[in-house]
PDB file of C-alpha atoms in Angstrom:
ATOM      1  CA  UNK W 277       0.000   0.000   0.000  1.00 61.00           C
ATOM      2  CA  UNK W 278       2.743   2.480   0.942  1.00 61.00           C
ATOM      3  CA  UNK W 279       4.656   1.746  -2.253  1.00 66.00           C
ATOM      4  CA  UNK W 280       1.504   2.353  -4.310  1.00 70.00           C
ATOM      5  CA  UNK W 281       1.015   5.740  -2.626  1.00 62.00           C
ATOM      6  CA  UNK W 282       4.681   6.653  -3.115  1.00 53.00           C
ATOM      7  CA  UNK W 283       4.502   5.731  -6.809  1.00 66.00           C
ATOM      8  CA  UNK W 284       1.345   7.805  -7.252  1.00 61.00           C
ATOM      9  CA  UNK W 285       2.807  10.817  -5.433  1.00 56.00           C
ATOM     10  CA  UNK W 286       6.152  10.439  -7.233  1.00 59.00           C
ATOM     11  CA  UNK W 287       4.427  10.223 -10.605  1.00 62.00           C
ATOM     12  CA  UNK W 288       2.313  13.307  -9.895  1.00 65.00           C
ATOM     13  CA  UNK W 289       5.367  15.242  -8.685  1.00 62.00           C
ATOM     14  CA  UNK W 290       7.386  14.244 -11.767  1.00 68.00           C
ATOM     15  CA  UNK W 291       4.547  15.400 -14.042  1.00 71.00           C
ATOM     16  CA  UNK W 292       4.252  18.719 -12.178  1.00 76.00           C
ATOM     17  CA  UNK W 293       7.996  19.350 -12.342  1.00 77.00           C
ATOM     18  CA  UNK W 294       8.024  18.538 -16.049  1.00 78.00           C
ATOM     19  CA  UNK W 295       5.169  20.973 -16.724  1.00 84.00           C
ATOM     20  CA  UNK W 296       6.858  23.641 -14.589  1.00 85.00           C
ATOM     21  CA  UNK W 297      10.179  23.254 -16.442  1.00 84.00           C
ATOM     22  CA  UNK W 298       8.449  23.356 -19.850  1.00 89.00           C
ATOM     23  CA  UNK W 299       6.675  26.590 -18.966  1.00 92.00           C
ATOM     24  CA  UNK W 300       9.881  28.298 -17.789  1.00 93.00           C
ATOM     25  CA  UNK W 301      12.000  26.952 -20.679  1.00 93.00           C
ATOM     26  CA  UNK W 302       9.615  28.627 -23.165  1.00 94.00           C
ATOM     27  CA  UNK W 303      10.662  32.029 -21.781  1.00 96.00           C
ATOM     28  CA  UNK W 304      14.414  31.449 -22.138  1.00 97.00           C
ATOM     29  CA  UNK W 305      16.352  32.332 -25.297  1.00 97.00           C
ATOM     30  CA  UNK W 306      19.812  31.496 -26.600  1.00 96.00           C
ATOM     31  CA  UNK W 307      21.980  34.485 -27.416  1.00 96.00           C
ATOM     32  CA  UNK W 308      25.022  34.338 -29.676  1.00 92.00           C
ATOM     33  CA  UNK W 309      27.317  37.296 -30.208  1.00 83.00           C
ATOM     34  CA  UNK W 310      29.885  35.978 -32.689  1.00 75.00           C
ATOM     35  CA  UNK W 311      32.374  35.031 -29.964  1.00 78.00           C
ATOM     36  CA  UNK W 312      30.286  32.899 -27.654  1.00 78.00           C
ATOM     37  CA  UNK W 313      26.812  32.134 -26.427  1.00 89.00           C
ATOM     38  CA  UNK W 314      24.675  32.660 -23.371  1.00 93.00           C
ATOM     39  CA  UNK W 315      21.065  32.840 -22.337  1.00 96.00           C
ATOM     40  CA  UNK W 316      18.417  35.512 -22.062  1.00 97.00           C
ATOM     41  CA  UNK W 317      15.117  35.930 -20.265  1.00 97.00           C
ATOM     42  CA  UNK W 318      12.005  37.117 -22.102  1.00 98.00           C
ATOM     43  CA  UNK W 319      10.965  40.041 -19.918  1.00 97.00           C
ATOM     44  CA  UNK W 320       8.069  41.337 -21.987  1.00 96.00           C
ATOM     45  CA  UNK W 321       5.995  39.771 -24.736  1.00 96.00           C
ATOM     46  CA  UNK W 322       6.780  42.646 -27.123  1.00 96.00           C
ATOM     47  CA  UNK W 323      10.369  41.445 -27.659  1.00 95.00           C
ATOM     48  CA  UNK W 324      12.193  42.813 -24.609  1.00 96.00           C
ATOM     49  CA  UNK W 325      14.865  40.390 -23.360  1.00 98.00           C
ATOM     50  CA  UNK W 326      17.103  40.779 -20.298  1.00 97.00           C
ATOM     51  CA  UNK W 327      20.544  39.183 -20.150  1.00 97.00           C
ATOM     52  CA  UNK W 328      24.027  39.876 -18.801  1.00 95.00           C
ATOM     53  CA  UNK W 329      26.272  42.552 -20.237  1.00 93.00           C
ATOM     54  CA  UNK W 330      29.077  40.006 -20.570  1.00 91.00           C
ATOM     55  CA  UNK W 331      26.805  37.921 -22.848  1.00 93.00           C
ATOM     56  CA  UNK W 332      26.297  40.849 -25.289  1.00 92.00           C
ATOM     57  CA  UNK W 333      29.131  43.347 -24.894  1.00 84.00           C
ATOM     58  CA  UNK W 334      28.464  44.700 -28.391  1.00 84.00           C
ATOM     59  CA  UNK W 335      25.412  46.317 -29.969  1.00 89.00           C
ATOM     60  CA  UNK W 336      23.945  43.286 -31.750  1.00 91.00           C
ATOM     61  CA  UNK W 337      23.351  39.591 -31.179  1.00 93.00           C
ATOM     62  CA  UNK W 338      21.381  36.696 -32.601  1.00 95.00           C
ATOM     63  CA  UNK W 339      18.470  35.523 -30.465  1.00 96.00           C
ATOM     64  CA  UNK W 340      17.042  32.018 -30.795  1.00 95.00           C
ATOM     65  CA  UNK W 341      13.708  31.263 -29.126  1.00 96.00           C
ATOM     66  CA  UNK W 342      12.858  27.943 -27.498  1.00 94.00           C
ATOM     67  CA  UNK W 343      10.693  27.105 -30.539  1.00 94.00           C
ATOM     68  CA  UNK W 344      13.701  27.535 -32.872  1.00 94.00           C
ATOM     69  CA  UNK W 345      12.802  30.892 -34.410  1.00 95.00           C
ATOM     70  CA  UNK W 346      15.766  33.241 -34.826  1.00 96.00           C
ATOM     71  CA  UNK W 347      15.804  37.032 -34.666  1.00 97.00           C
ATOM     72  CA  UNK W 348      18.474  39.691 -34.902  1.00 97.00           C
ATOM     73  CA  UNK W 349      18.636  41.459 -31.558  1.00 96.00           C
ATOM     74  CA  UNK W 350      19.632  45.036 -30.839  1.00 96.00           C
ATOM     75  CA  UNK W 351      21.031  46.070 -27.470  1.00 95.00           C
ATOM     76  CA  UNK W 352      18.843  48.957 -26.316  1.00 96.00           C
ATOM     77  CA  UNK W 353      20.307  49.418 -22.828  1.00 94.00           C
ATOM     78  CA  UNK W 354      23.186  48.136 -20.796  1.00 91.00           C
ATOM     79  CA  UNK W 355      24.587  48.567 -17.338  1.00 89.00           C
ATOM     80  CA  UNK W 356      28.057  46.993 -17.362  1.00 89.00           C
ATOM     81  CA  UNK W 357      28.700  47.671 -13.677  1.00 84.00           C
ATOM     82  CA  UNK W 358      25.642  45.559 -12.791  1.00 87.00           C
ATOM     83  CA  UNK W 359      26.306  43.090 -15.610  1.00 91.00           C
ATOM     84  CA  UNK W 360      22.902  43.728 -17.183  1.00 94.00           C
ATOM     85  CA  UNK W 361      21.832  44.298 -20.775  1.00 95.00           C
ATOM     86  CA  UNK W 362      18.476  44.646 -22.511  1.00 96.00           C
ATOM     87  CA  UNK W 363      17.929  43.389 -26.054  1.00 97.00           C
ATOM     88  CA  UNK W 364      14.977  44.047 -28.310  1.00 97.00           C
ATOM     89  CA  UNK W 365      13.832  41.740 -31.095  1.00 97.00           C
ATOM     90  CA  UNK W 366      11.122  42.481 -33.669  1.00 96.00           C
ATOM     91  CA  UNK W 367       8.559  40.012 -32.382  1.00 95.00           C
ATOM     92  CA  UNK W 368       5.314  40.102 -30.438  1.00 94.00           C
ATOM     93  CA  UNK W 369       3.371  37.632 -28.348  1.00 95.00           C
ATOM     94  CA  UNK W 370       6.513  36.087 -26.861  1.00 97.00           C
ATOM     95  CA  UNK W 371       6.173  33.847 -23.775  1.00 96.00           C
ATOM     96  CA  UNK W 372       7.391  36.355 -21.180  1.00 96.00           C
ATOM     97  CA  UNK W 373       8.086  34.977 -17.730  1.00 96.00           C
ATOM     98  CA  UNK W 374       6.322  36.551 -14.739  1.00 96.00           C
ATOM     99  CA  UNK W 375       8.618  38.677 -12.586  1.00 96.00           C
ATOM    100  CA  UNK W 376       8.702  37.991  -8.863  1.00 95.00           C
ATOM    101  CA  UNK W 377       9.878  40.074  -5.929  1.00 95.00           C
ATOM    102  CA  UNK W 378      13.444  39.106  -5.049  1.00 94.00           C
ATOM    103  CA  UNK W 379      13.172  41.048  -1.780  1.00 92.00           C
ATOM    104  CA  UNK W 380      10.526  38.568  -0.590  1.00 94.00           C
ATOM    105  CA  UNK W 381      12.816  35.521  -0.911  1.00 93.00           C
ATOM    106  CA  UNK W 382      13.422  33.462   2.213  1.00 94.00           C
ATOM    107  CA  UNK W 383      16.625  31.563   2.860  1.00 95.00           C
ATOM    108  CA  UNK W 384      16.071  27.895   2.074  1.00 94.00           C
ATOM    109  CA  UNK W 385      13.539  28.450  -0.727  1.00 94.00           C
ATOM    110  CA  UNK W 386      13.873  26.219  -3.756  1.00 93.00           C
ATOM    111  CA  UNK W 387      15.146  28.029  -6.844  1.00 96.00           C
ATOM    112  CA  UNK W 388      15.452  26.833 -10.422  1.00 95.00           C
ATOM    113  CA  UNK W 389      17.901  28.015 -13.089  1.00 95.00           C
ATOM    114  CA  UNK W 390      17.228  27.566 -16.791  1.00 95.00           C
ATOM    115  CA  UNK W 391      19.702  28.272 -19.565  1.00 94.00           C
ATOM    116  CA  UNK W 392      21.910  26.828 -22.254  1.00 92.00           C
ATOM    117  CA  UNK W 393      25.020  25.616 -20.391  1.00 90.00           C
ATOM    118  CA  UNK W 394      27.787  24.211 -22.570  1.00 86.00           C
ATOM    119  CA  UNK W 395      25.425  24.276 -25.553  1.00 82.00           C
ATOM    120  CA  UNK W 396      22.737  22.092 -23.932  1.00 88.00           C
ATOM    121  CA  UNK W 397      19.443  23.796 -24.851  1.00 90.00           C
ATOM    122  CA  UNK W 398      17.019  24.619 -22.054  1.00 90.00           C
ATOM    123  CA  UNK W 399      18.850  22.788 -19.276  1.00 92.00           C
ATOM    124  CA  UNK W 400      17.191  22.976 -15.863  1.00 93.00           C
ATOM    125  CA  UNK W 401      18.884  22.767 -12.477  1.00 92.00           C
ATOM    126  CA  UNK W 402      17.428  22.996  -8.965  1.00 91.00           C
ATOM    127  CA  UNK W 403      18.992  24.518  -5.860  1.00 94.00           C
ATOM    128  CA  UNK W 404      18.452  26.519  -2.698  1.00 94.00           C
ATOM    129  CA  UNK W 405      18.415  30.276  -2.128  1.00 94.00           C
ATOM    130  CA  UNK W 406      21.222  31.064   0.313  1.00 92.00           C
ATOM    131  CA  UNK W 407      20.859  34.822   0.785  1.00 89.00           C
ATOM    132  CA  UNK W 408      21.079  38.281  -0.767  1.00 83.00           C
ATOM    133  CA  UNK W 409      23.614  40.924  -0.034  1.00 73.00           C
ATOM    134  CA  UNK W 410      27.004  42.338  -0.777  1.00 67.00           C
ATOM    135  CA  UNK W 411      29.663  39.923  -1.984  1.00 63.00           C
ATOM    136  CA  UNK W 412      33.037  40.300  -0.293  1.00 55.00           C
ATOM    137  CA  UNK W 413      35.337  42.332  -2.509  1.00 49.00           C
ATOM    138  CA  UNK W 414      32.369  44.064  -4.179  1.00 46.00           C
ATOM    139  CA  UNK W 415      33.459  43.427  -7.770  1.00 49.00           C
ATOM    140  CA  UNK W 416      34.705  40.549  -9.876  1.00 51.00           C
ATOM    141  CA  UNK W 417      35.994  40.910 -13.407  1.00 53.00           C
ATOM    142  CA  UNK W 418      34.749  44.493 -13.448  1.00 51.00           C
ATOM    143  CA  UNK W 419      31.229  43.458 -12.411  1.00 54.00           C
ATOM    144  CA  UNK W 420      29.740  44.888  -9.218  1.00 54.00           C
ATOM    145  CA  UNK W 421      27.712  42.685  -6.935  1.00 62.00           C
ATOM    146  CA  UNK W 422      26.715  44.970  -4.081  1.00 67.00           C
ATOM    147  CA  UNK W 423      23.282  43.379  -4.433  1.00 80.00           C
ATOM    148  CA  UNK W 424      23.446  39.729  -5.411  1.00 89.00           C
ATOM    149  CA  UNK W 425      21.448  36.588  -4.912  1.00 92.00           C
ATOM    150  CA  UNK W 426      23.628  33.741  -3.722  1.00 91.00           C
ATOM    151  CA  UNK W 427      22.285  30.287  -4.518  1.00 93.00           C
ATOM    152  CA  UNK W 428      23.444  26.745  -3.890  1.00 93.00           C
ATOM    153  CA  UNK W 429      22.849  25.698  -7.485  1.00 92.00           C
ATOM    154  CA  UNK W 430      24.839  24.186 -10.348  1.00 88.00           C
ATOM    155  CA  UNK W 431      25.542  26.600 -13.215  1.00 88.00           C
ATOM    156  CA  UNK W 432      27.924  26.355 -16.171  1.00 89.00           C
ATOM    157  CA  UNK W 433      29.105  28.704 -18.918  1.00 88.00           C
ATOM    158  CA  UNK W 434      26.044  29.395 -21.057  1.00 89.00           C
ATOM    159  CA  UNK W 435      23.665  29.787 -18.077  1.00 93.00           C
ATOM    160  CA  UNK W 436      24.568  33.485 -17.884  1.00 94.00           C
ATOM    161  CA  UNK W 437      21.592  35.714 -18.614  1.00 95.00           C
ATOM    162  CA  UNK W 438      19.026  32.998 -18.005  1.00 97.00           C
ATOM    163  CA  UNK W 439      16.425  33.255 -15.265  1.00 97.00           C
ATOM    164  CA  UNK W 440      16.626  32.143 -11.675  1.00 96.00           C
ATOM    165  CA  UNK W 441      13.015  31.433 -10.733  1.00 96.00           C
ATOM    166  CA  UNK W 442      11.181  30.604  -7.531  1.00 95.00           C
ATOM    167  CA  UNK W 443       8.870  27.628  -7.046  1.00 92.00           C
ATOM    168  CA  UNK W 444       6.011  29.642  -8.590  1.00 92.00           C
ATOM    169  CA  UNK W 445       7.961  30.108 -11.822  1.00 93.00           C
ATOM    170  CA  UNK W 446       8.541  33.828 -11.215  1.00 96.00           C
ATOM    171  CA  UNK W 447      11.868  35.368 -12.209  1.00 96.00           C
ATOM    172  CA  UNK W 448      13.655  36.444  -9.042  1.00 96.00           C
ATOM    173  CA  UNK W 449      17.089  36.873 -10.610  1.00 96.00           C
ATOM    174  CA  UNK W 450      19.236  36.854 -13.745  1.00 96.00           C
ATOM    175  CA  UNK W 451      22.023  34.266 -13.476  1.00 95.00           C
ATOM    176  CA  UNK W 452      25.366  36.041 -13.714  1.00 92.00           C
ATOM    177  CA  UNK W 453      28.346  34.158 -12.354  1.00 86.00           C
ATOM    178  CA  UNK W 454      29.600  30.789 -11.152  1.00 83.00           C
ATOM    179  CA  UNK W 455      31.462  31.262  -7.868  1.00 80.00           C
ATOM    180  CA  UNK W 456      32.422  27.618  -7.355  1.00 74.00           C
ATOM    181  CA  UNK W 457      30.876  24.158  -7.223  1.00 78.00           C
ATOM    182  CA  UNK W 458      27.161  24.623  -6.575  1.00 79.00           C
ATOM    183  CA  UNK W 459      27.595  28.307  -5.787  1.00 84.00           C
ATOM    184  CA  UNK W 460      26.225  30.941  -8.136  1.00 89.00           C
ATOM    185  CA  UNK W 461      25.382  34.620  -8.195  1.00 91.00           C
ATOM    186  CA  UNK W 462      22.333  36.203  -9.802  1.00 94.00           C
ATOM    187  CA  UNK W 463      21.309  39.829 -10.253  1.00 94.00           C
ATOM    188  CA  UNK W 464      18.107  40.259  -8.177  1.00 94.00           C
ATOM    189  CA  UNK W 465      14.891  40.962 -10.062  1.00 93.00           C
ATOM    190  CA  UNK W 466      14.425  44.065  -7.882  1.00 92.00           C
ATOM    191  CA  UNK W 467      17.687  45.441  -9.317  1.00 91.00           C
ATOM    192  CA  UNK W 468      16.558  44.679 -12.887  1.00 89.00           C
ATOM    193  CA  UNK W 469      13.186  46.368 -12.321  1.00 90.00           C
ATOM    194  CA  UNK W 470      14.891  49.465 -10.896  1.00 83.00           C
TER     195      UNK W 470
END
């Protein structure tokens, strides 16, 4: 009896997680800039995409949606010191991800990162929110992290610019840097909104 219940609960949980991941993956794009690739987060359905400055240090990039469509992207704003950039593509009705309040996060919450690490499209990884605050030293590689989300989560090159979401699928950060094994930094959604 117990094994039957566990199988039923496990099956339902697996289905829910799969649906959750599919929904978030739809709002993540691949960005190539001629030298490398990273990820981006669809911020608004009218073609506004948020990513890291180090993913698109130039003025243009190619954006590939989860459904395979490709668009030329134009950088319309950047903030190198916060490692943020905004790209616009000529498209409408894109699957924008809902934006959550990073200031409402509680230590220990489950977080999920989605991106294109090492060329793997739409990879998903789970972890735990560890805290928000200044990072010792203040800057790394010219990037300031006076406000940063620290998460116990596995990221790889190519995750940069992709979303860090809470268990409700709301973007609470933009993945920015791998600090070590299972330690990553993200720019808080509150910083992006500001």
